[in-house]
Amino acid sequence: MDAPYRWPFTRRQQLVCGAARSGSLEAVEAALDATGLSAESWLLAAAAGAPGRGVALALCKRLVALGCPAKDPVPVENPGGLRVREAQTPLSAAAAAGNADVVEWLMAGQRCRWSSKAVYAAAGGGHVALAQRLLTLCPEQSKRWLCVVELLKAVARGCGLADLGRAHDHWLGGRREQQLRRDFTEQRPDGFTAVYHAADLDALLVAAAGSPTPCWLDKLDVMLQRHLGSAGAAQLAARPDLLSRVFGAAMSAPDGLARVRLLWEQRGWRPDDGLEAAVAAAGARGDTAAISYLFEQLGADPQGSVYYEPSDALLLPAERGHMHVLQLLAHQHGVRCDFKPFRQLAVALAAGGHLQILRWHLQVEALYGTSEDETQESGDSGGAGDSEGAGDSGGAGDSGGAGDSGGAGDSGGAGGSGPRWCREGFLRREILGKVLQAGLVVGHVEVVRYALVEQGAPSPWPPVCYMQAARGRSAAVVELLAELGYPGGTITDVYEAAAGDVPTIRALARLRFRGSDSHLALIALLEDPAVPLSELRWLLEGDVPEAGGTAGAAAGAVGSADAGAAAGPSESRQPCRTRIFLGPAARGLLWDEAQWRRAVEAARGRGRGRAAREVRQWLEGWRRALQDRQG
């Protein structure tokens, strides 16, 4: 089993966040050491949500004292069009967990900015008093950002019936029925602005239906009564499109099957989507019993694709790795999709690292096509090709060349056997190219190995592969590419793409990657005391020749522009004292004094041990030797 530092970044992050939610600083430090991650604001957000009275506050204070930033996390980059969750801020995480002491500490010290999302998080967690406290802490200039309907949705989802009634009266001014059938905007005495549209009732009903509280149905009925009067239930019954969303929200709860049965049998409500939203919600939870009930008892008939995209009935269980759900939908209930949705499912599985399901998906192709298509297989492959278009497949496959995909394509069956998508070369290149890209940018080394080694996926230009692996912050993927013979060299901004991830930067540096951002790699490695001096030297000094070697060979290894002068203070190798070799990081440090100061501070932060002292002496000695030479 791989060491944690070789895991994908998201998995390493989950390990550290799990340690933070335990409330133990020792567990956090051990997780950081094992994963090679540094303490960032996402770690403080995880700590802010730790359960237990006073536990979260104590841990947050210790983390900040150790240098963990309290600023809001940087928005997550969307890799390759994959769906990603928005990162929680420390304030929102504390509010969602009901940790009022952490909220007060963050706001009192101005460690976090006030956010309306923190108010919604508190209300969604059922913490009414904390939500009210956050509203009183709202700066005057931020009051315009509060969305009253979002707040009421959060209350409907997370709070009890009485709290919902009070919040509804407070923010909508006690309006009822006819008054709520018109849009209005109201400037309130407290400085907030209430903006309401009649169509906002739909969102309130959906939030109530999906509420984890046992009074979910009462809340739904109260909203109908207040907005539509005694005819509310009948009007909802006449809105099958809205009922689809209500059924989906109800099924998303842990007791979703019981809720849907109640709405179907007792209320007699019938959605118009073939119960697709309910099937999707059950699939997201991995609830095969609920799915079987929806099909066998209620006649569910969900679509496999919607406008060239897979429907949520297939996409949600794929993203969550519920293979048994996908097999049930495909084999027993005939839920399938065309080529483009089929490809999107493969990408979702690759991005999630669900290799076993990905193999099944591509080899069995149970989700490809429709039951009618299976009787006309000879026409299927052409139709799938027409829907994609030969031009679309070039992006993933052109750089790899025809030679890259030929061997893999032949395995699809010279005799006409094998999966339909496999028998069409350009379809194969399109799917495997997307699978490979997802594996690279998310950092799943086994997915990359499967695509490149087992399936012969068309490979992009090697620098592109390394850049995507760096963005995925995966040392294991970088090492795999090197193992497969992908050449390194000079790639602009490859170290910056790794976003300070030490394991990835170490893997790139061992392969002697050079670029204008090499000084950022040196600074990142200097900050980690676990990185030995032997891995730092070449970045600053270049490949200094051993005794008996030639200075010209070293200059050639680094590049003539970087190896301009002489003498390295390297103690172990004893190079010629009349020359100083400049490595790829030297230029960035010499041209920017601020970057040099960062490097010195990083070296000083290594502690007081012998190894740390040697690194500091080496760094400062190199600078002195260079100054003496120039002076």
C-alpha positions in Angstrom: 0.0 0.0 0.0 1.4 3.4 -0.9 2.6 5.8 1.8 0.2 8.7 2.5 2.4 11.3 0.8 1.9 9.4 -2.5 -1.9 9.6 -2.3 -3.9 12.1 -4.4 -4.1 15.5 -2.8 -7.8 15.3 -2.0 -7.3 12.0 -0.1 -4.3 13.4 1.8 -6.4 16.5 2.7 -9.2 14.3 3.9 -6.8 12.5 6.2 -5.5 15.7 7.8 -9.1 17.1 8.1 -10.2 14.0 9.8 -7.4 14.4 12.3 -8.4 18.0 12.9 -12.0 17.1 13.6 -10.7 14.8 16.4 -9.6 17.9 18.2 -6.0 16.5 18.7 -3.1 18.7 17.7 -0.8 15.7 18.0 -3.0 13.8 15.5 -2.9 16.8 13.1 0.8 17.1 13.3 1.2 13.3 12.6 -1.1 13.5 9.6 0.7 16.6 8.2 4.0 14.8 8.5 2.7 11.6 6.9 1.1 13.4 4.0 3.7 16.1 3.3 1.0 18.8 3.5 1.4 22.2 5.1 -1.1 23.9 7.4 -3.4 26.0 5.3 -6.7 27.7 5.9 -8.6 24.5 4.9 -7.1 22.9 8.0 -8.3 25.7 10.2 -11.8 25.3 8.7 -11.7 21.5 9.6 -10.6 22.3 13.1 -13.3 25.0 13.5 -15.9 22.3 13.0 -14.6 19.9 15.6 -17.3 18.6 18.0 -17.1 18.9 21.8 -17.4 21.9 24.0 -14.3 24.1 23.8 -12.4 21.5 21.7 -12.5 23.4 18.4 -11.5 26.7 19.9 -8.5 25.2 21.7 -7.2 23.5 18.6 -7.8 26.6 16.4 -5.8 28.8 18.8 -2.9 26.3 18.8 -2.9 26.0 15.0 -2.9 29.8 14.5 0.0 30.0 17.0 1.9 27.6 14.9 1.4 29.7 11.8 -1.7 28.2 10.2 -3.4 31.1 8.3 -7.0 32.1 9.2 -7.8 33.7 5.8 -10.5 32.3 3.6 -9.4 29.3 1.4 -8.5 30.0 -2.2 -11.4 29.0 -4.5 -10.8 25.5 -5.9 -9.8 25.3 -9.5 -12.2 23.2 -11.6 -10.0 20.6 -13.2 -11.1 19.6 -16.6 -14.7 20.5 -16.1 -15.1 18.2 -13.1 -17.6 19.1 -10.4 -16.0 20.2 -7.2 -17.4 21.3 -3.9 -16.8 24.8 -2.7 -14.4 24.9 0.2 -15.8 26.0 3.6 -14.3 29.0 5.3 -13.3 28.7 9.0 -16.2 30.9 9.9 -18.8 28.9 8.0 -17.4 25.6 9.4 -17.6 26.9 13.0 -21.2 28.2 12.4 -22.4 25.0 10.8 -21.1 23.0 13.8 -22.6 25.5 16.3 -19.2 26.4 17.8 -20.2 29.9 18.9 -16.9 30.4 20.8 -14.9 29.9 17.6 -17.2 32.3 15.8 -16.6 35.0 18.4 -12.9 34.4 18.5 -12.6 34.6 14.7 -14.7 37.8 14.5 -13.2 39.5 17.5 -9.7 39.1 16.2 -10.7 40.1 12.6 -9.2 36.8 11.5 -12.1 36.2 9.1 -14.4 38.4 7.2 -18.1 38.4 8.0 -19.9 36.3 5.5 -23.6 35.7 4.8 -22.7 32.1 4.0 -21.8 31.7 7.7 -25.3 32.8 8.6 -26.9 30.3 6.3 -24.5 27.6 7.6 -25.6 28.3 11.2 -29.3 28.2 10.3 -28.8 25.1 8.2 -27.2 23.4 11.2 -30.2 24.2 13.4 -28.3 26.9 15.4 -30.8 29.7 15.5 -29.2 31.7 18.2 -25.8 31.6 16.5 -27.4 32.7 13.2 -28.9 35.7 15.0 -25.6 36.5 16.6 -23.9 36.6 13.3 -26.5 38.9 11.9 -25.8 41.3 14.8 -22.1 41.2 13.9 -22.7 42.0 10.3 -20.9 45.2 9.2 -23.2 47.9 7.7 -21.5 47.7 4.3 -22.1 43.9 4.1 -25.8 43.9 4.9 -26.7 44.2 1.2 -25.2 40.7 0.6 -27.7 38.9 2.8 -30.3 37.0 0.7 -33.4 36.6 2.8 -34.7 33.6 0.7 -31.4 31.8 1.2 -31.6 32.3 4.9 -35.2 31.0 5.0 -34.2 28.0 2.9 -31.5 27.3 5.5 -34.0 27.6 8.3 -36.5 25.4 6.5 -33.8 22.8 6.1 -32.1 22.8 9.5 -34.4 24.2 12.1 -37.6 23.1 13.7 -41.2 24.2 12.8 -41.5 26.9 15.4 -38.2 28.5 14.4 -39.2 28.4 10.8 -42.5 30.2 11.6 -40.7 32.9 13.6 -38.1 33.5 10.9 -40.8 33.6 8.2 -42.8 36.2 10.1 -39.6 38.2 10.9 -38.2 38.4 7.4 -41.4 38.5 5.3 -43.2 40.9 7.6 -46.0 38.6 8.6 -47.3 38.5 5.0 -49.7 35.7 4.0 -51.3 34.2 0.9 -52.3 37.1 -1.5 -49.4 39.2 -0.3 -46.9 36.5 -0.9 -48.2 35.9 -4.5 -46.6 39.1 -5.5 -42.9 40.0 -5.7 -41.7 42.7 -3.3 -38.6 44.4 -2.0 -38.6 45.9 1.4 -35.9 48.0 3.2 -35.9 46.9 6.8 -35.2 49.1 9.9 -32.2 46.9 10.8 -30.5 47.8 7.5 -31.1 44.5 5.7 -33.1 44.3 2.5 -35.8 41.7 2.0 -36.2 40.7 -1.6 -38.9 38.1 -2.3 -40.2 36.6 -5.5 -43.4 34.5 -5.6 -41.4 31.7 -7.3 -39.2 31.5 -4.2 -41.8 29.3 -2.6 -40.6 26.4 -4.7 -37.1 26.5 -3.1 -38.6 26.7 0.4 -40.8 23.6 -0.2 -37.8 21.6 -1.5 -35.7 22.6 1.5 -38.4 21.5 3.9 -38.9 18.2 2.1 -35.2 17.4 2.4 -34.8 18.6 6.0 -33.3 16.0 8.4 -35.7 17.0 11.1 -38.7 14.8 11.9 -41.1 17.7 11.4 -40.2 18.0 7.7 -43.7 17.3 6.5 -45.2 19.8 8.9 -42.8 22.5 7.6 -43.8 21.7 4.1 -47.5 22.0 4.9 -47.0 25.3 6.8 -45.2 26.8 3.9 -48.0 25.8 1.6 -50.6 27.1 4.0 -48.9 30.5 4.5 -48.2 31.1 0.8 -51.2 29.4 -0.9 -53.8 29.0 1.7 -56.1 25.9 2.0 -55.6 25.2 -1.7 -51.9 24.8 -1.3 -51.7 21.0 -1.4 -53.9 20.9 -4.4 -51.8 23.5 -6.2 -48.7 21.6 -5.5 -50.3 18.4 -6.8 -50.9 20.3 -10.1 -47.2 21.1 -10.3 -45.6 17.8 -11.3 -42.3 19.6 -12.3 -42.0 20.9 -8.7 -43.0 17.6 -7.3 -40.0 16.0 -9.0 -37.7 18.3 -6.9 -39.7 17.6 -3.8 -39.5 13.9 -4.2 -35.8 14.1 -4.9 -35.2 16.2 -1.7 -37.3 13.8 0.3 -35.4 10.8 -0.9 -32.1 12.4 0.0 -32.9 12.1 3.7 -31.7 9.0 5.6 -35.4 7.9 5.8 -36.0 8.9 2.2 -37.9 5.7 1.2 -40.5 6.2 3.9 -40.9 9.8 2.9 -41.4 9.1 -0.7 -43.9 6.3 0.1 -45.9 8.7 2.2 -46.0 11.4 -0.5 -47.0 8.9 -3.1 -49.5 6.8 -1.1 -51.0 9.2 1.4 -50.8 12.5 -0.6 -51.3 11.0 -4.0 -48.7 13.3 -5.5 -47.2 12.3 -8.9 -44.0 13.9 -10.3 -43.6 14.0 -14.1 -39.9 13.0 -14.4 -40.3 9.3 -14.1 -39.1 9.7 -10.5 -35.7 10.5 -11.9 -34.8 12.9 -9.1 -35.8 10.3 -6.5 -33.8 7.6 -8.2 -30.8 9.9 -8.3 -31.1 10.8 -4.6 -31.4 7.1 -3.7 -28.4 6.3 -5.9 -26.3 9.0 -4.4 -26.9 7.3 -1.0 -26.2 3.8 -2.4 -29.7 2.7 -1.4 -30.6 -0.2 -3.7 -33.6 -1.1 -1.7 -35.1 2.3 -2.4 -34.3 2.1 -6.1 -35.9 -1.3 -6.4 -39.0 0.1 -4.7 -39.2 3.1 -7.0 -39.0 0.8 -10.1 -41.0 -2.2 -9.0 -43.8 -0.5 -7.0 -44.0 3.1 -8.4 -43.0 2.4 -12.0 -39.9 4.7 -12.1 -38.7 5.4 -15.6 -35.7 7.7 -15.4 -33.7 8.9 -18.4 -30.0 7.9 -18.8 -29.0 11.2 -20.4 -30.3 14.8 -20.7 -29.1 17.0 -23.5 -25.9 15.0 -24.1 -25.1 14.8 -20.4 -25.6 11.8 -18.1 -28.7 12.2 -15.9 -28.1 12.5 -12.2 -29.6 9.0 -11.9 -26.3 7.7 -13.3 -23.9 10.5 -12.6 -24.4 10.8 -8.8 -23.8 7.1 -8.0 -20.8 7.1 -10.4 -19.3 10.1 -8.6 -19.8 8.4 -5.2 -18.5 5.1 -6.4 -21.7 3.0 -5.9 -21.0 0.2 -8.4 -23.9 -1.9 -7.1 -26.3 0.9 -7.9 -25.0 1.3 -11.5 -25.2 -2.4 -12.1 -28.7 -2.5 -10.8 -29.8 0.4 -13.0 -28.1 -1.1 -16.1 -28.8 -4.8 -15.8 -32.2 -4.9 -14.1 -33.8 -1.6 -15.2 -32.2 -0.8 -18.5 -31.1 2.7 -17.7 -28.5 3.6 -20.4 -27.1 6.5 -22.2 -25.5 7.5 -25.5 -21.8 8.1 -26.3 -21.2 11.5 -24.8 -22.9 10.8 -21.5 -21.1 7.4 -21.5 -17.8 9.3 -21.8 -18.8 11.7 -19.1 -19.5 8.8 -16.7 -16.0 7.4 -17.5 -14.5 10.8 -16.7 -16.4 11.0 -13.4 -15.3 7.5 -12.4 -11.7 8.4 -13.3 -11.8 11.6 -11.3 -13.1 9.8 -8.3 -10.4 7.1 -8.5 -13.0 4.4 -8.9 -10.8 2.1 -11.0 -12.8 -1.1 -10.5 -16.0 0.6 -11.6 -14.2 2.3 -14.5 -13.0 -1.1 -15.8 -16.5 -2.5 -15.6 -17.9 0.6 -17.3 -15.6 0.4 -20.3 -15.3 -3.4 -20.6 -19.0 -4.4 -20.1 -20.5 -1.2 -21.4 -23.7 -2.0 -19.7 -24.6 1.7 -19.6 -24.0 2.3 -23.3 -26.9 2.7 -25.6 -30.6 1.7 -25.2 -32.3 -1.6 -25.1 -33.6 -0.9 -28.6 -30.1 -0.2 -29.8 -28.8 -3.5 -28.7 -31.0 -5.2 -31.3 -29.4 -3.0 -34.0 -25.8 -3.1 -32.9 -24.5 -2.7 -36.5 -26.1 0.8 -36.6 -25.0 1.8 -33.1 -21.3 2.4 -33.7 -22.0 4.7 -36.6 -24.6 6.7 -34.7 -22.3 7.1 -31.8 -19.6 8.3 -34.1 -21.9 10.8 -35.7 -23.0 12.3 -32.4 -19.5 13.0 -31.3 -18.0 14.1 -34.6 -14.5 13.3 -35.8 -13.3 16.8 -35.1 -14.0 16.5 -31.4 -11.7 13.6 -30.8 -8.6 15.4 -31.9 -8.1 17.3 -28.6 -7.2 14.2 -26.7 -5.7 12.1 -29.3 -3.9 14.3 -31.9 -0.8 14.9 -29.7 -0.4 11.2 -29.1 -0.3 10.4 -32.8 -1.9 7.5 -34.6 0.8 5.2 -33.5 -0.1 5.7 -29.8 -3.6 4.4 -30.2 -3.2 1.8 -32.8 -2.2 -1.1 -30.6 -5.0 -0.4 -28.1 -7.5 0.1 -30.9 -6.6 -3.2 -32.5 -7.5 -5.0 -29.2 -11.0 -3.9 -29.7 -11.4 -6.7 -32.2 -10.2 -7.1 -35.7 -12.9 -9.7 -35.9 -15.6 -7.3 -34.7 -15.8 -8.4 -31.1 -15.4 -6.3 -28.0 -17.2 -3.1 -26.8 -18.7 -0.9 -29.5 -16.9 2.2 -28.3 -13.7 0.2 -28.5 -14.1 -0.9 -32.1 -14.2 2.7 -33.3 -10.7 4.1 -33.1 -11.6 7.7 -32.8 -14.2 7.0 -30.1 -11.6 5.0 -28.2 -9.1 7.8 -28.4 -11.7 10.3 -27.2 -12.8 8.3 -24.1 -9.3 7.2 -23.1 -7.9 10.7 -23.6 -10.5 12.2 -21.3 -10.0 9.4 -18.7 -6.2 10.0 -18.8 -6.7 13.8 -18.4 -9.0 13.2 -15.4 -6.5 10.9 -13.8 -3.7 13.3 -14.3 -5.4 16.5 -13.0 -6.9 14.8 -9.9 -3.7 12.7 -9.2 -5.0 9.1 -9.3 -1.9 7.1 -10.3 -3.7 3.8 -10.9 -6.1 5.5 -13.3 -3.2 7.0 -15.2 -1.5 3.6 -15.3 -4.7 1.9 -16.5 -5.2 4.5 -19.3 -1.5 4.6 -20.5 -0.2 1.1 -19.8 -3.2 -1.2 -20.0 -5.3 0.6 -22.6 -2.7 2.5 -24.6 -4.4 5.8 -24.3 -3.1 8.5 -26.7 -0.7 10.6 -24.7 -0.4 14.3 -24.8 3.0 16.0 -25.2 5.1 15.0 -22.2 5.4 18.6 -20.8 1.6 18.7 -20.8 1.4 15.5 -18.8 3.9 16.7 -16.3 2.1 20.0 -15.9 -1.2 18.3 -15.3 0.4 15.9 -12.8 1.9 19.0 -11.0 -1.5 20.6 -10.9 -2.9 17.4 -9.5 -0.2 17.5 -6.8 0.6 13.9 -7.2 4.2 12.7 -6.7 3.1 9.2 -7.6 1.9 10.3 -11.0 5.1 12.3 -11.7 7.2 9.2 -10.8 5.0 7.0 -13.0 5.5 9.3 -16.0 9.3 9.1 -15.4 9.1 5.3 -15.1 7.3 5.1 -18.5 10.1 7.1 -20.1 8.5 10.5 -20.3 11.4 13.0 -20.6 11.8 15.9 -18.2 13.6 19.1 -18.9 12.6 22.8 -18.9 8.9 23.4 -18.3 7.9 27.0 -17.5 5.9 27.3 -14.2 5.8 23.5 -13.5 6.8 24.1 -9.8 4.3 26.9 -9.4 1.6 24.6 -10.7 2.3 22.2 -7.8 1.0 24.9 -5.4 3.6 24.4 -2.7 3.0 20.6 -2.4 6.4 19.3 -1.1 6.1 15.7 -2.2 5.2 16.7 -5.8 8.0 19.4 -5.9 10.5 16.8 -4.6 9.5 14.4 -7.3 9.9 17.0 -10.0 13.2 18.2 -8.6 14.7 14.7 -8.5 13.9 14.6 -12.3 15.9 17.8 -12.7 13.1 20.0 -14.0 14.1 23.5 -14.7 12.2 26.7 -15.3 11.9 30.3 -14.4 10.0 29.3 -11.2 12.7 27.0 -9.8 13.4 29.4 -7.0 9.8 28.6 -5.7 10.7 25.0 -5.6 13.9 25.7 -3.5 11.9 27.9 -1.1 9.2 25.2 -0.7 11.8 22.5 0.0 13.7 24.8 2.4 10.5 25.1 4.4 10.3 21.4 5.0 12.9 20.1 7.5 12.5 16.6 6.2 14.1 17.5 2.8 17.8 16.9 3.1 20.6 19.2 1.9 21.5 16.7 -0.8 18.2 17.4 -2.6 18.6 21.2 -2.3 22.1 21.6 -3.7 21.5 21.2 -7.4 18.6 23.8 -7.4 21.0 26.5 -6.3 24.4 25.3 -7.4 23.5 23.2 -10.4 25.0 19.8 -11.0 28.5 20.6 -9.6 31.0 18.1 -11.0 32.7 15.6 -8.7 36.5 15.7 -8.2 38.0 14.9 -11.6 34.9 16.0 -13.5 34.8 19.0 -15.8 33.2 22.3 -15.1 32.0 22.4 -18.7 29.9 19.3 -18.1 28.2 20.9 -15.1 27.5 24.1 -17.1 26.0 22.0 -19.8 23.7 20.2 -17.4 22.3 23.4 -16.0 22.4 25.4 -19.2 24.9 28.0 -20.2 22.7 30.9 -19.1 22.5 29.5 -15.6 26.0 28.3 -15.2 27.7 31.6 -15.7 30.3 31.7 -13.0 32.2 29.9 -10.6 32.9 28.2 -7.3 30.5 26.4 -5.2 30.7 26.4 -1.5 29.8 22.7 -1.6 31.8 21.1 1.2 31.3 17.4 0.4 32.2 17.5 -3.3 35.1 20.0 -3.1 34.6 21.7 -6.4 37.2 24.1 -7.9 37.3 27.2 -5.7 37.6 29.5 -8.6 34.2 28.8 -10.1 30.6 29.1 -8.8 28.0 27.1 -10.6 24.5 28.7 -10.7 21.6 26.3 -10.6 18.1 26.9 -12.0 16.9 28.6 -8.8 19.8 31.0 -8.6 18.5 33.5 -11.1 15.2 34.0 -9.3 16.9 34.5 -6.0 19.6 36.9 -7.3 17.3 39.0 -9.3 14.6 39.4 -6.6 15.8 40.3 -3.1 12.4 39.6 -1.7 12.6 36.0 -2.9 16.1 35.7 -1.4 14.7 36.9 2.0 12.0 34.2 1.7 14.6 31.6 1.1 16.6 32.7 4.1 13.5 32.8 6.4 12.5 29.3 5.2 16.0 28.0 6.1 15.8 29.7 9.5 12.4 28.0 10.2 14.0 24.6 10.0 14.8 24.6 13.7 18.0 24.3 15.7 19.3 20.8 14.9 22.6 20.0 13.1 21.0 19.3 9.8 19.1 22.6 9.9 22.3 24.5 10.8 24.1 22.9 7.9 21.4 24.1 5.5 21.6 27.6 6.8 25.3 27.7 6.6 25.3 26.3 3.1 22.7 28.9 1.8 24.4 31.9 3.4 27.9 30.6 2.4 26.8 30.3 -1.2 25.6 34.0 -1.2 28.8 35.2 0.5 31.0 33.3 -2.0 29.1 34.8 -4.9 29.4 38.3 -3.4 33.1 37.9 -2.9 33.5 36.7 -6.5 31.6 39.7 -7.8 33.3 42.2 -5.5 
